[in-house]
Amino acid sequence: FDVRVLHKDKDIFRTASCEYIVSQKFFDTVEKFGLTGAEFKPVIHKGRTKKVLNMYYQMIIHGTVGKSVPPTKFGCSPFSSSEENQEDVCPLGHISGINLLSELYINRENHDKSDICITEDCIGSYFGLHIPYEMIVVSRKCYEVFKAEKIRGLAYDVAHTLQG
């Protein structure tokens, strides 16, 4: 990992290749409050000498909420939908569209009850080094902990859980 791309004013950020890098503060907060659904690996600086960066970790999210469900809407813009732009949607269901246009809806039965989760479907498109990415979903407990601890680098939207 090239440390020159680190956002030192954030506690979490996503790289162009969709890896999540978190600060020591983020890591300590997850450990202190027993938040579940993620594991952390050391970040190694890729340069002349390979060196472990003790203040940063790669977050690997294992928690899942499954695929998004209707009435979740995806598309390029609020004036178009993924139904109109089928080239933005993966026929296998991996990429649901370029952008999330509505609040996210998930099936409660598919949530593994972790505090930090990802969806099975992705948003975005392949463009240069950028690739589609899963949406992160956090529990109310996780949200309240991150707000109280002033974790920087996150923006929150509402996600709804629906019964089967």
Short mmCIF file of C-alpha atoms in Angstrom, two decimals:
data_model
loop_
_atom_site.label_atom_id
_atom_site.label_comp_id
_atom_site.label_asym_id
_atom_site.label_seq_id
_atom_site.Cartn_x
_atom_site.Cartn_y
_atom_site.Cartn_z
CA PHE A 1 0.00 0.00 0.00
CA ASP A 2 1.34 3.44 -0.92
CA VAL A 3 1.00 5.70 2.14
CA ARG A 4 0.97 8.84 -0.01
CA VAL A 5 -2.72 8.26 -0.74
CA LEU A 6 -3.76 8.21 2.93
CA HIS A 7 -6.39 10.71 3.99
CA LYS A 8 -4.95 11.80 7.30
CA ASP A 9 -8.06 13.83 8.18
CA LYS A 10 -10.31 10.74 8.07
CA ASP A 11 -10.62 7.66 10.25
CA ILE A 12 -11.92 5.50 7.38
CA PHE A 13 -11.63 5.72 3.61
CA ARG A 14 -12.04 3.50 0.57
CA THR A 15 -9.20 3.14 -1.89
CA ALA A 16 -9.77 3.13 -5.67
CA SER A 17 -9.53 -0.67 -5.53
CA CYS A 18 -12.28 -0.79 -2.86
CA GLU A 19 -10.15 -1.62 0.15
CA TYR A 20 -11.17 0.04 3.41
CA ILE A 21 -8.34 1.62 5.39
CA VAL A 22 -9.03 2.70 8.96
CA SER A 23 -7.11 4.67 11.56
CA GLN A 24 -5.91 3.49 14.95
CA LYS A 25 -8.82 5.47 16.47
CA PHE A 26 -11.36 3.57 14.35
CA PHE A 27 -9.74 0.23 15.22
CA ASP A 28 -9.62 1.06 18.94
CA THR A 29 -13.29 2.15 18.91
CA VAL A 30 -14.43 -1.12 17.30
CA GLU A 31 -12.41 -3.12 19.83
CA LYS A 32 -13.46 -1.06 22.86
CA PHE A 33 -17.20 -1.32 22.12
CA GLY A 34 -17.12 -4.91 20.84
CA LEU A 35 -18.53 -4.09 17.41
CA THR A 36 -18.84 -7.18 15.21
CA GLY A 37 -18.65 -7.96 11.50
CA ALA A 38 -15.13 -6.84 10.58
CA GLU A 39 -11.57 -7.98 11.00
CA PHE A 40 -8.45 -5.88 10.67
CA LYS A 41 -5.12 -6.60 8.98
CA PRO A 42 -1.94 -4.54 9.20
CA VAL A 43 -1.21 -2.07 6.40
CA ILE A 44 2.24 -2.45 4.87
CA HIS A 45 3.83 0.53 3.13
CA LYS A 46 4.83 -0.36 -0.42
CA GLY A 47 7.98 1.56 -1.18
CA ARG A 48 11.71 1.07 -1.15
CA THR A 49 11.33 -0.72 2.14
CA LYS A 50 8.23 -2.58 3.22
CA LYS A 51 7.20 -1.36 6.64
CA VAL A 52 4.12 -2.12 8.74
CA LEU A 53 2.17 1.06 9.50
CA ASN A 54 1.07 0.67 13.12
CA MET A 55 -1.48 3.49 12.90
CA TYR A 56 -3.53 2.08 9.97
CA TYR A 57 -5.40 -1.15 9.32
CA GLN A 58 -7.19 -2.72 6.37
CA MET A 59 -10.78 -3.45 7.39
CA ILE A 60 -12.23 -6.62 5.91
CA ILE A 61 -15.99 -6.79 6.40
CA HIS A 62 -17.52 -10.23 6.90
CA GLY A 63 -20.94 -9.14 8.15
CA THR A 64 -23.66 -9.32 5.52
CA VAL A 65 -27.19 -8.05 4.97
CA GLY A 66 -27.69 -9.88 1.66
CA LYS A 67 -28.93 -8.15 -1.49
CA SER A 68 -30.98 -4.98 -1.47
CA VAL A 69 -34.71 -5.50 -2.05
CA PRO A 70 -37.51 -3.39 -3.57
CA PRO A 71 -38.42 -0.57 -3.24
CA THR A 72 -34.67 0.26 -3.39
CA LYS A 73 -33.98 2.24 -6.59
CA PHE A 74 -30.73 2.50 -8.55
CA GLY A 75 -29.74 4.54 -11.63
CA CYS A 76 -27.50 7.21 -13.16
CA SER A 77 -29.52 10.17 -11.94
CA PRO A 78 -32.85 10.86 -10.24
CA PHE A 79 -34.35 11.22 -13.73
CA SER A 80 -33.32 7.77 -14.97
CA SER A 81 -33.40 4.31 -13.47
CA SER A 82 -31.42 1.12 -13.90
CA GLU A 83 -34.40 -0.32 -15.80
CA GLU A 84 -33.77 2.33 -18.49
CA ASN A 85 -29.97 1.91 -18.41
CA GLN A 86 -29.49 -1.86 -18.53
CA GLU A 87 -25.80 -1.45 -19.48
CA ASP A 88 -25.21 -0.21 -15.90
CA VAL A 89 -26.65 -3.39 -14.37
CA CYS A 90 -24.84 -6.72 -14.09
CA PRO A 91 -26.95 -9.54 -15.56
CA LEU A 92 -25.78 -11.78 -12.69
CA GLY A 93 -27.04 -9.25 -10.13
CA HIS A 94 -23.67 -8.15 -8.75
CA ILE A 95 -23.96 -4.50 -9.84
CA SER A 96 -27.38 -2.97 -9.26
CA GLY A 97 -26.64 0.42 -10.86
CA ILE A 98 -24.29 3.38 -10.86
CA ASN A 99 -25.91 5.22 -7.93
CA LEU A 100 -28.31 4.49 -5.10
CA LEU A 101 -31.31 6.76 -5.79
CA SER A 102 -33.50 5.89 -2.80
CA GLU A 103 -33.10 4.75 0.75
CA LEU A 104 -31.71 1.23 1.04
CA TYR A 105 -34.07 -1.65 1.86
CA ILE A 106 -32.82 -5.03 3.04
CA ASN A 107 -34.49 -8.28 4.05
CA ARG A 108 -34.21 -8.77 7.82
CA GLU A 109 -33.83 -12.54 7.35
CA ASN A 110 -30.59 -12.04 5.35
CA HIS A 111 -28.92 -9.88 8.03
CA ASP A 112 -26.43 -11.89 10.05
CA LYS A 113 -26.85 -9.45 13.02
CA SER A 114 -23.30 -8.06 12.75
CA ASP A 115 -22.74 -4.40 13.60
CA ILE A 116 -20.72 -3.71 10.43
CA CYS A 117 -22.04 -5.32 7.23
CA ILE A 118 -21.91 -5.07 3.47
CA THR A 119 -24.54 -5.72 0.84
CA GLU A 120 -24.13 -8.51 -1.69
CA ASP A 121 -24.90 -6.16 -4.57
CA CYS A 122 -22.65 -3.29 -5.66
CA ILE A 123 -23.05 0.24 -6.97
CA GLY A 124 -20.76 2.13 -9.32
CA SER A 125 -19.13 1.27 -12.62
CA TYR A 126 -15.77 0.24 -13.99
CA PHE A 127 -13.90 3.43 -14.87
CA GLY A 128 -10.12 3.43 -14.99
CA LEU A 129 -8.89 2.25 -11.61
CA HIS A 130 -12.31 2.61 -9.99
CA ILE A 131 -14.50 -0.45 -9.56
CA PRO A 132 -18.04 -1.00 -8.22
CA TYR A 133 -18.30 -1.43 -4.46
CA GLU A 134 -20.63 -2.91 -1.88
CA MET A 135 -22.65 -0.62 0.36
CA ILE A 136 -21.72 -0.65 4.05
CA VAL A 137 -24.58 -1.01 6.53
CA VAL A 138 -24.04 -0.42 10.25
CA SER A 139 -26.26 -1.20 13.22
CA ARG A 140 -27.86 1.54 15.30
CA LYS A 141 -25.38 0.68 18.10
CA CYS A 142 -22.48 1.12 15.69
CA TYR A 143 -23.90 4.41 14.38
CA GLU A 144 -24.29 5.80 17.91
CA VAL A 145 -20.77 4.69 18.92
CA PHE A 146 -19.18 6.23 15.79
CA LYS A 147 -21.08 9.50 16.31
CA ALA A 148 -20.17 9.67 20.03
CA GLU A 149 -16.50 8.87 19.32
CA LYS A 150 -16.42 11.37 16.42
CA ILE A 151 -15.22 8.89 13.80
CA ARG A 152 -14.42 10.95 10.67
CA GLY A 153 -14.92 9.93 7.06
CA LEU A 154 -18.41 8.42 7.16
CA ALA A 155 -21.70 9.70 5.79
CA TYR A 156 -24.90 8.03 6.93
CA ASP A 157 -28.18 7.26 5.17
CA VAL A 158 -31.17 5.36 6.50
CA ALA A 159 -31.46 1.67 5.70
CA HIS A 160 -34.79 -0.09 6.22
CA THR A 161 -35.21 -3.73 7.17
CA LEU A 162 -38.26 -5.58 5.84
CA GLN A 163 -39.70 -8.91 6.93
CA GLY A 164 -39.25 -11.81 4.46
#
